[in-house]
PDB file of C-alpha atoms and ligand atoms in Angstrom:
ATOM      1  CA  UNK G  25     -34.090 123.128  79.872  1.00  0.00           C
ATOM      2  CA  UNK G  26     -32.866 119.731  81.466  1.00  0.00           C
ATOM      3  CA  UNK G  27     -32.363 116.716  79.378  1.00  0.00           C
ATOM      4  CA  UNK G  28     -33.454 113.303  80.575  1.00  0.00           C
ATOM      5  CA  UNK G  29     -33.051 110.106  78.558  1.00  0.00           C
ATOM      6  CA  UNK G  30     -36.065 107.768  78.500  1.00  0.00           C
ATOM      7  CA  UNK G  31     -34.447 104.309  78.589  1.00  0.00           C
ATOM      8  CA  UNK G  32     -33.328 101.533  80.807  1.00  0.00           C
ATOM      9  CA  UNK G  33     -30.564 100.751  78.222  1.00  0.00           C
ATOM     10  CA  UNK G  34     -27.310 101.255  80.371  1.00  0.00           C
ATOM     11  CA  UNK G  35     -25.060 101.323  77.146  1.00  0.00           C
ATOM     12  CA  UNK G  36     -26.982 103.914  75.632  1.00  0.00           C
ATOM     13  CA  UNK G  37     -27.089 105.860  79.013  1.00  0.00           C
ATOM     14  CA  UNK G  38     -23.241 105.590  79.576  1.00  0.00           C
ATOM     15  CA  UNK G  39     -22.536 106.909  75.932  1.00  0.00           C
ATOM     16  CA  UNK G  40     -24.801 109.930  76.205  1.00  0.00           C
ATOM     17  CA  UNK G  41     -23.667 110.748  79.670  1.00  0.00           C
ATOM     18  CA  UNK G  42     -20.241 111.274  78.460  1.00  0.00           C
ATOM     19  CA  UNK G  43     -21.336 114.241  76.324  1.00  0.00           C
ATOM     20  CA  UNK G  44     -22.281 116.095  79.611  1.00  0.00           C
ATOM     21  CA  UNK G  45     -25.873 116.523  78.323  1.00  0.00           C
ATOM     22  CA  UNK G  46     -27.720 114.107  80.497  1.00  0.00           C
ATOM     23  CA  UNK G  47     -29.269 115.658  83.636  1.00  0.00           C
ATOM     24  CA  UNK G  48     -31.436 112.596  84.503  1.00  0.00           C
ATOM     25  CA  UNK G  49     -33.087 109.271  83.457  1.00  0.00           C
ATOM     26  CA  UNK G  50     -36.599 108.126  83.177  1.00  0.00           C
ATOM     27  CA  UNK G  51     -37.719 104.638  83.026  1.00  0.00           C
ATOM     28  CA  UNK G  52     -41.033 102.930  83.210  1.00  0.00           C
ATOM     29  CA  UNK G  53     -42.161  99.224  83.270  1.00  0.00           C
ATOM     30  CA  UNK G  54     -42.287  98.921  79.683  1.00  0.00           C
ATOM     31  CA  UNK G  55     -38.652 100.222  79.231  1.00  0.00           C
ATOM     32  CA  UNK G  56     -37.624  97.761  82.095  1.00  0.00           C
ATOM     33  CA  UNK G  57     -39.349  94.854  80.119  1.00  0.00           C
ATOM     34  CA  UNK G  58     -37.359  96.001  76.907  1.00  0.00           C
ATOM     35  CA  UNK G  59     -34.169  95.842  78.766  1.00  0.00           C
ATOM     36  CA  UNK G  60     -34.723  92.407  79.852  1.00  0.00           C
ATOM     37  CA  UNK G  61     -32.866  93.014  83.205  1.00  0.00           C
ATOM     38  CA  UNK G  62     -33.824  92.896  86.767  1.00  0.00           C
ATOM     39  CA  UNK G  63     -35.638  96.019  87.806  1.00  0.00           C
ATOM     40  CA  UNK G  64     -33.761  96.914  91.051  1.00  0.00           C
ATOM     41  CA  UNK G  65     -30.335  96.087  89.594  1.00  0.00           C
ATOM     42  CA  UNK G  66     -30.590  98.080  86.344  1.00  0.00           C
ATOM     43  CA  UNK G  67     -31.940 101.078  88.298  1.00  0.00           C
ATOM     44  CA  UNK G  68     -29.272 100.919  90.836  1.00  0.00           C
ATOM     45  CA  UNK G  69     -26.572 100.838  87.949  1.00  0.00           C
ATOM     46  CA  UNK G  70     -28.346 103.821  86.261  1.00  0.00           C
ATOM     47  CA  UNK G  71     -28.180 105.868  89.505  1.00  0.00           C
ATOM     48  CA  UNK G  72     -24.326 105.072  89.461  1.00  0.00           C
ATOM     49  CA  UNK G  73     -23.854 106.479  86.027  1.00  0.00           C
ATOM     50  CA  UNK G  74     -26.001 109.477  86.109  1.00  0.00           C
ATOM     51  CA  UNK G  75     -26.130 111.579  89.437  1.00  0.00           C
ATOM     52  CA  UNK G  76     -29.181 113.533  88.580  1.00  0.00           C
ATOM     53  CA  UNK G  77     -32.797 112.282  89.175  1.00  0.00           C
ATOM     54  CA  UNK G  78     -33.333 108.770  87.967  1.00  0.00           C
ATOM     55  CA  UNK G  79     -37.282 107.848  87.845  1.00  0.00           C
ATOM     56  CA  UNK G  80     -38.198 104.410  88.907  1.00  0.00           C
ATOM     57  CA  UNK G  81     -41.869 103.644  88.670  1.00  0.00           C
ATOM     58  CA  UNK G  82     -44.216 101.803  91.286  1.00  0.00           C
ATOM     59  CA  UNK G  83     -46.551  99.089  89.791  1.00  0.00           C
ATOM     60  CA  UNK G  84     -48.962  98.844  92.668  1.00  0.00           C
ATOM     61  CA  UNK G  85     -52.336 100.733  92.120  1.00  0.00           C
ATOM     62  CA  UNK G  86     -53.164 101.436  95.844  1.00  0.00           C
ATOM     63  CA  UNK G  87     -51.831 103.747  98.211  1.00  0.00           C
ATOM     64  CA  UNK G  88     -50.388 101.597 100.906  1.00  0.00           C
ATOM     65  CA  UNK G  89     -48.871  99.118  98.498  1.00  0.00           C
ATOM     66  CA  UNK G  90     -47.320 102.111  96.509  1.00  0.00           C
ATOM     67  CA  UNK G  91     -45.812 103.281  99.783  1.00  0.00           C
ATOM     68  CA  UNK G  92     -44.290  99.806 100.355  1.00  0.00           C
ATOM     69  CA  UNK G  93     -42.729  99.826  96.870  1.00  0.00           C
ATOM     70  CA  UNK G  94     -41.631 103.319  97.138  1.00  0.00           C
ATOM     71  CA  UNK G  95     -39.781 102.436 100.414  1.00  0.00           C
ATOM     72  CA  UNK G  96     -37.655  99.801  98.556  1.00  0.00           C
ATOM     73  CA  UNK G  97     -37.247 102.093  95.519  1.00  0.00           C
ATOM     74  CA  UNK G  98     -36.047 105.057  97.442  1.00  0.00           C
ATOM     75  CA  UNK G  99     -33.358 103.048  99.442  1.00  0.00           C
ATOM     76  CA  UNK G 100     -31.633 102.335  96.060  1.00  0.00           C
ATOM     77  CA  UNK G 101     -29.815 105.630  95.831  1.00  0.00           C
ATOM     78  CA  UNK G 102     -30.189 109.276  96.815  1.00  0.00           C
ATOM     79  CA  UNK G 103     -30.931 110.318  93.320  1.00  0.00           C
ATOM     80  CA  UNK G 104     -34.040 107.987  92.919  1.00  0.00           C
ATOM     81  CA  UNK G 105     -37.241 109.739  91.906  1.00  0.00           C
ATOM     82  CA  UNK G 106     -40.167 107.644  92.650  1.00  0.00           C
ATOM     83  CA  UNK G 107     -42.648 107.645  89.770  1.00  0.00           C
ATOM     84  CA  UNK G 108     -46.337 107.150  90.567  1.00  0.00           C
ATOM     85  CA  UNK G 109     -49.348 107.324  88.195  1.00  0.00           C
ATOM     86  CA  UNK G 110     -51.717 110.341  87.999  1.00  0.00           C
ATOM     87  CA  UNK G 111     -54.568 108.636  90.105  1.00  0.00           C
ATOM     88  CA  UNK G 112     -56.013 109.441  93.514  1.00  0.00           C
ATOM     89  CA  UNK G 113     -53.889 106.825  95.230  1.00  0.00           C
ATOM     90  CA  UNK G 114     -50.757 107.952  93.100  1.00  0.00           C
ATOM     91  CA  UNK G 115     -51.235 111.639  94.415  1.00  0.00           C
ATOM     92  CA  UNK G 116     -51.774 110.450  97.973  1.00  0.00           C
ATOM     93  CA  UNK G 117     -48.333 108.596  97.535  1.00  0.00           C
ATOM     94  CA  UNK G 118     -46.962 111.732  96.127  1.00  0.00           C
ATOM     95  CA  UNK G 119     -47.995 113.945  98.978  1.00  0.00           C
ATOM     96  CA  UNK G 120     -46.687 111.432 101.524  1.00  0.00           C
ATOM     97  CA  UNK G 121     -43.288 111.021  99.735  1.00  0.00           C
ATOM     98  CA  UNK G 122     -42.377 114.586  98.864  1.00  0.00           C
ATOM     99  CA  UNK G 123     -43.606 115.634 102.502  1.00  0.00           C
ATOM    100  CA  UNK G 124     -40.850 113.226 103.737  1.00  0.00           C
ATOM    101  CA  UNK G 125     -38.106 114.706 101.061  1.00  0.00           C
ATOM    102  CA  UNK G 126     -38.348 112.159  98.504  1.00  0.00           C
ATOM    103  CA  UNK G 127     -38.398 113.299  94.780  1.00  0.00           C
ATOM    104  CA  UNK G 128     -41.697 112.258  93.034  1.00  0.00           C
ATOM    105  CA  UNK G 129     -42.460 112.106  89.235  1.00  0.00           C
ATOM    106  CA  UNK G 130     -46.218 111.913  88.635  1.00  0.00           C
ATOM    107  CA  UNK G 131     -46.665 110.186  85.252  1.00  0.00           C
ATOM    108  CA  UNK G 132     -49.374 109.556  82.718  1.00  0.00           C
ATOM    109  CA  UNK G 133     -50.660 113.055  82.683  1.00  0.00           C
ATOM    110  CA  UNK G 134     -52.855 114.079  79.826  1.00  0.00           C
ATOM    111  CA  UNK G 135     -54.664 117.240  80.899  1.00  0.00           C
ATOM    112  CA  UNK G 136     -53.626 120.649  82.381  1.00  0.00           C
ATOM    113  CA  UNK G 137     -56.127 120.035  85.096  1.00  0.00           C
ATOM    114  CA  UNK G 138     -54.332 116.787  86.051  1.00  0.00           C
ATOM    115  CA  UNK G 139     -51.065 118.565  86.234  1.00  0.00           C
ATOM    116  CA  UNK G 140     -52.650 121.196  88.563  1.00  0.00           C
ATOM    117  CA  UNK G 141     -53.641 118.392  90.990  1.00  0.00           C
ATOM    118  CA  UNK G 142     -50.246 116.962  90.801  1.00  0.00           C
ATOM    119  CA  UNK G 143     -48.578 120.468  91.726  1.00  0.00           C
ATOM    120  CA  UNK G 144     -50.952 120.790  94.654  1.00  0.00           C
ATOM    121  CA  UNK G 145     -49.937 117.330  95.843  1.00  0.00           C
ATOM    122  CA  UNK G 146     -46.317 118.655  95.855  1.00  0.00           C
ATOM    123  CA  UNK G 147     -44.892 116.544  92.797  1.00  0.00           C
ATOM    124  CA  UNK G 148     -41.297 117.245  91.957  1.00  0.00           C
ATOM    125  CA  UNK G 149     -41.997 116.628  88.366  1.00  0.00           C
ATOM    126  CA  UNK G 150     -45.132 116.291  86.159  1.00  0.00           C
ATOM    127  CA  UNK G 151     -44.828 114.094  83.173  1.00  0.00           C
ATOM    128  CA  UNK G 152     -47.433 115.099  80.484  1.00  0.00           C
ATOM    129  CA  UNK G 153     -47.227 112.667  77.563  1.00  0.00           C
ATOM    130  CA  UNK G 154     -47.243 114.556  74.306  1.00  0.00           C
ATOM    131  CA  UNK G 155     -46.540 111.820  71.728  1.00  0.00           C
ATOM    132  CA  UNK G 156     -49.322 109.550  72.853  1.00  0.00           C
ATOM    133  CA  UNK G 157     -51.774 112.684  72.510  1.00  0.00           C
ATOM    134  CA  UNK G 158     -50.520 113.451  69.040  1.00  0.00           C
ATOM    135  CA  UNK G 159     -51.011 109.720  68.407  1.00  0.00           C
ATOM    136  CA  UNK G 160     -54.762 110.123  68.692  1.00  0.00           C
ATOM    137  CA  UNK G 161     -54.993 113.219  66.657  1.00  0.00           C
ATOM    138  CA  UNK G 162     -54.647 115.952  69.509  1.00  0.00           C
ATOM    139  CA  UNK G 163     -51.943 118.668  69.777  1.00  0.00           C
ATOM    140  CA  UNK G 164     -49.822 117.192  72.643  1.00  0.00           C
ATOM    141  CA  UNK G 165     -47.861 120.475  73.134  1.00  0.00           C
ATOM    142  CA  UNK G 166     -51.071 122.548  73.803  1.00  0.00           C
ATOM    143  CA  UNK G 167     -51.164 120.871  77.115  1.00  0.00           C
ATOM    144  CA  UNK G 168     -47.530 121.917  77.832  1.00  0.00           C
ATOM    145  CA  UNK G 169     -48.364 125.605  77.248  1.00  0.00           C
ATOM    146  CA  UNK G 170     -51.427 125.476  79.435  1.00  0.00           C
ATOM    147  CA  UNK G 171     -49.430 123.786  82.306  1.00  0.00           C
ATOM    148  CA  UNK G 172     -46.735 126.427  81.957  1.00  0.00           C
ATOM    149  CA  UNK G 173     -49.248 129.169  82.170  1.00  0.00           C
ATOM    150  CA  UNK G 174     -50.980 127.509  85.251  1.00  0.00           C
ATOM    151  CA  UNK G 175     -47.838 126.873  87.178  1.00  0.00           C
ATOM    152  CA  UNK G 176     -46.516 130.362  86.433  1.00  0.00           C
ATOM    153  CA  UNK G 177     -49.756 132.045  87.716  1.00  0.00           C
ATOM    154  CA  UNK G 178     -49.410 130.450  91.017  1.00  0.00           C
ATOM    155  CA  UNK G 179     -45.743 129.921  91.347  1.00  0.00           C
ATOM    156  CA  UNK G 180     -45.901 126.175  91.629  1.00  0.00           C
ATOM    157  CA  UNK G 181     -42.398 124.507  91.856  1.00  0.00           C
ATOM    158  CA  UNK G 182     -43.304 121.523  90.051  1.00  0.00           C
ATOM    159  CA  UNK G 183     -41.077 120.807  87.265  1.00  0.00           C
ATOM    160  CA  UNK G 184     -42.723 120.390  83.807  1.00  0.00           C
ATOM    161  CA  UNK G 185     -41.092 117.179  82.475  1.00  0.00           C
ATOM    162  CA  UNK G 186     -42.270 116.799  78.871  1.00  0.00           C
ATOM    163  CA  UNK G 187     -42.554 112.930  78.122  1.00  0.00           C
ATOM    164  CA  UNK G 188     -43.539 110.660  75.329  1.00  0.00           C
ATOM    165  CA  UNK G 189     -41.277 112.771  73.027  1.00  0.00           C
ATOM    166  CA  UNK G 190     -41.148 111.419  69.435  1.00  0.00           C
ATOM    167  CA  UNK G 191     -38.906 113.755  67.525  1.00  0.00           C
ATOM    168  CA  UNK G 192     -36.713 116.757  67.499  1.00  0.00           C
ATOM    169  CA  UNK G 193     -39.601 119.340  66.860  1.00  0.00           C
ATOM    170  CA  UNK G 194     -41.040 118.168  70.248  1.00  0.00           C
ATOM    171  CA  UNK G 195     -37.899 118.985  71.795  1.00  0.00           C
ATOM    172  CA  UNK G 196     -37.772 122.500  70.194  1.00  0.00           C
ATOM    173  CA  UNK G 197     -41.306 123.257  71.176  1.00  0.00           C
ATOM    174  CA  UNK G 198     -40.648 122.253  74.869  1.00  0.00           C
ATOM    175  CA  UNK G 199     -37.864 124.639  75.035  1.00  0.00           C
ATOM    176  CA  UNK G 200     -39.740 127.417  73.352  1.00  0.00           C
ATOM    177  CA  UNK G 201     -42.560 126.988  75.856  1.00  0.00           C
ATOM    178  CA  UNK G 202     -40.203 126.952  78.677  1.00  0.00           C
ATOM    179  CA  UNK G 203     -40.618 123.467  80.028  1.00  0.00           C
ATOM    180  CA  UNK G 204     -38.207 122.759  82.618  1.00  0.00           C
ATOM    181  CA  UNK G 205     -37.202 119.148  81.533  1.00  0.00           C
ATOM    182  CA  UNK G 206     -37.702 116.919  78.518  1.00  0.00           C
ATOM    183  CA  UNK G 207     -37.270 113.165  78.318  1.00  0.00           C
ATOM    184  CA  UNK G 208     -36.647 111.627  75.038  1.00  0.00           C
ATOM    185  CA  UNK G 209     -35.357 108.172  73.663  1.00  0.00           C
ATOM    186  CA  UNK G 210     -31.834 107.995  72.841  1.00  0.00           C
ATOM    187  CA  UNK G 211     -32.543 107.927  69.124  1.00  0.00           C
ATOM    188  CA  UNK G 212     -34.357 111.279  69.443  1.00  0.00           C
ATOM    189  CA  UNK G 213     -31.518 112.871  71.470  1.00  0.00           C
ATOM    190  CA  UNK G 214     -28.965 111.458  68.777  1.00  0.00           C
ATOM    191  CA  UNK G 215     -31.102 113.263  66.014  1.00  0.00           C
ATOM    192  CA  UNK G 216     -30.707 116.607  67.788  1.00  0.00           C
ATOM    193  CA  UNK G 217     -26.944 116.496  66.590  1.00  0.00           C
ATOM    194  CA  UNK G 218     -27.608 115.904  63.163  1.00  0.00           C
ATOM    195  CA  UNK G 219     -27.831 118.290  60.284  1.00  0.00           C
ATOM    196  CA  UNK G 220     -26.956 117.469  56.618  1.00  0.00           C
ATOM    197  CA  UNK G 221     -25.069 120.744  56.355  1.00  0.00           C
ATOM    198  CA  UNK G 222     -22.909 119.833  59.381  1.00  0.00           C
ATOM    199  CA  UNK G 223     -22.123 116.525  57.634  1.00  0.00           C
ATOM    200  CA  UNK G 224     -21.347 118.147  54.315  1.00  0.00           C
ATOM    201  CA  UNK G 225     -19.344 121.004  55.736  1.00  0.00           C
ATOM    202  CA  UNK G 226     -17.291 118.486  57.861  1.00  0.00           C
ATOM    203  CA  UNK G 227     -16.585 116.497  54.763  1.00  0.00           C
ATOM    204  CA  UNK G 228     -15.406 119.572  52.832  1.00  0.00           C
ATOM    205  CA  UNK G 229     -13.154 120.699  55.720  1.00  0.00           C
ATOM    206  CA  UNK G 230     -11.668 117.441  56.111  1.00  0.00           C
ATOM    207  CA  UNK G 231     -11.006 116.943  52.321  1.00  0.00           C
ATOM    208  CA  UNK G 232      -9.324 120.470  52.113  1.00  0.00           C
ATOM    209  CA  UNK G 233      -7.328 119.870  55.186  1.00  0.00           C
ATOM    210  CA  UNK G 234      -5.882 116.659  53.542  1.00  0.00           C
ATOM    211  CA  UNK G 235      -4.874 118.705  50.460  1.00  0.00           C
ATOM    212  CA  UNK G 236      -2.545 120.830  53.022  1.00  0.00           C
ATOM    213  CA  UNK G 237      -0.600 117.735  53.621  1.00  0.00           C
ATOM    214  CA  UNK G 238      -0.385 118.784  57.224  1.00  0.00           C
ATOM    215  CA  UNK G 239      -0.866 117.178  60.524  1.00  0.00           C
ATOM    216  CA  UNK G 240      -1.654 118.621  64.075  1.00  0.00           C
ATOM    217  CA  UNK G 241       1.226 117.461  66.267  1.00  0.00           C
TER     218      UNK G 241
HETATM  219  C1  E4P D  10     -42.045 109.124  80.497  1.00  0.00           C
HETATM  220  O1  E4P D  10     -41.421 109.160  81.562  1.00  0.00           O
HETATM  221  C2  E4P D  10     -42.349 107.798  79.829  1.00  0.00           C
HETATM  222  O2  E4P D  10     -41.508 106.837  80.117  1.00  0.00           O
HETATM  223  C3  E4P D  10     -42.313 107.902  78.281  1.00  0.00           C
HETATM  224  O3  E4P D  10     -41.841 109.181  77.987  1.00  0.00           O
HETATM  225  C4  E4P D  10     -43.400 107.356  77.597  1.00  0.00           C
HETATM  226  O4  E4P D  10     -43.248 107.541  76.234  1.00  0.00           O
HETATM  227  P1  E4P D  10     -43.965 106.616  74.992  1.00  0.00           P
HETATM  228  O5  E4P D  10     -45.338 107.319  74.882  1.00  0.00           O
HETATM  229  O6  E4P D  10     -43.182 106.700  73.855  1.00  0.00           O
HETATM  230  O7  E4P D  10     -43.977 105.301  75.478  1.00  0.00           O
END
């Protein structure tokens, strides 16, 4: 499963990229707002840090205007993935862009039927939001299983990009289901490294090593 980080914070992206774990980055208008930076500038910088797909979202709601914005976004770098909402106009835009060789991430997906539409429109990635589903008392991961079954039934090449991840269990479940990609906030990716027994074990090893009086030189 590929790991994308869901942030526009370039310090976080740089630090996590050094682990070799990052296969891509997703942003959205809320994350751009949180960064306090110019959209085009920050996205360009992210594309230079991470060679994999970097999602940059259009903010228009009609097809013609989405295409105009997409033209600007796709010129930023070769690894730009244009992100469009799962609407009729969004899917028209998806079809046009992917037919022209541009990667497209269809976002704000909340049902398996919506994911089916995105695959038929040639989406590179579909982003079902699991956390926002959980927030309203629904099992978000259920949708991921349904999409996996549908895509496998018909050999769709669209990659399932699990989004709106809130905690490590979402990551585990995504991998168990066979999602292609997950995108998580930096804090959740950092949580994946952590286990109290790892910390405790390391503490004991270091303490015993000190007692040997040796150094590695
Ligand atoms: C995905 O591309 C979205 O940016 C993101 O995962 C949304 O997550 P949220 O529900 O935590 O805002």
